[in-house]
């Protein structure tokens, strides 16, 4: 299913790109980082391993309520010492009158500035305000803005370690200066390095705001397996 999903997204994006006027401005940019890792063994020998990574993003101007995002992460794989890559973004977003629909490889996280959200769509997507590879999902995201501070979003993701769909539903609003969210996630059965992790579900609630001069953040989650009676 994941294979066909990616093929369909690529086909749709290339079709829309072919429809863009040749006068449209398309830019490309990125950030290059490089470092050296020194390892000293028991005999005092020093081994030097160069590490490099490149965040490369293609900017395509919006057209006809459509937005295409493409970003790839090139890096030196520490296991093979060879160049490897990962798509961070490869998605199409269309803005309907009352719905924003996003299809493809996209960043998904519900942390919004917290150190670690235990009820995030994927645990560990954001840690200490730093993103990880778990943040990027092959998914369909439907976002419905109800007013300026209230919204509902529904997500159907296709995990690389499962043949089933991962579902998520989230509501968000603002009450008396506090940012409140309520979400539900259904995680399918996952094969993690030969270990089968059974399907599970969770319900989460988060609150964020200011209590006088102090910033307040809290999260509460209820986790349960599907075979619970």
Steps between C-alpha positions, in 0.01 A plus 500: 500500500783742589667434163187585300432803720845646423464430127162676490637805685797527262271471197267774628791734585669455161166555326443826687859613444451456127199732522695785665576794276863508385515855639448370854803548721638176645783528753723247670694545823632313797737472794829309498664371818827309533697354788776253588458219751819372665502154659791372708523122545661306786840508330497877463432501127293793380237454231344803333151479349372798301130574542298728274136576441303722267143621546380583150160655432327589175274805516207501259265800517135422589253485213122450477472432878766230463835481675777251423781439748812296430796461738767230515758431770837374370739358758796272557368171633714414807437127452625485140699828471315557174268776384136436585181704480155539649205695368376740766232658287335392180140605523215685337271727702172628363294764677128451460258757639463320835767231480877481454600161355865387498615185319848348507817499710455772761604609851243406765540597864271627775774620736470878431804602704490248783817315602332164433135431434412153637178505296652619172383332179837320501688494830844655457418699186620809687743481795626813678370708207713292258333295229579134427437275201181372665339836428478432125213277392340376180151620577173665410419797725161672501500830692170678568522854647177577686599855598818697569594292809314170461573218258462127440749281315484137390805299392542168321868401494679205340783388735804337343497226766138397452262395225204669670397864528572716803208729585493826690237758592567830676296796616659827609357818650585800718317571826589803714853512362568126536575283197306174543512186287325163511623221275456132420754271329463141386841336443495178291701188570869576433793275415797662676826316420324163509297580811124531452351792693123453528254762383403761756295814546539812708309812597695813589431843644745793510488852637741788445490859618628758746422500870610849592871530413540120476446295185296185563484181292338171588403177326281211608459175309309175531652205314320173440542190284235398252448161662411652838156393618 
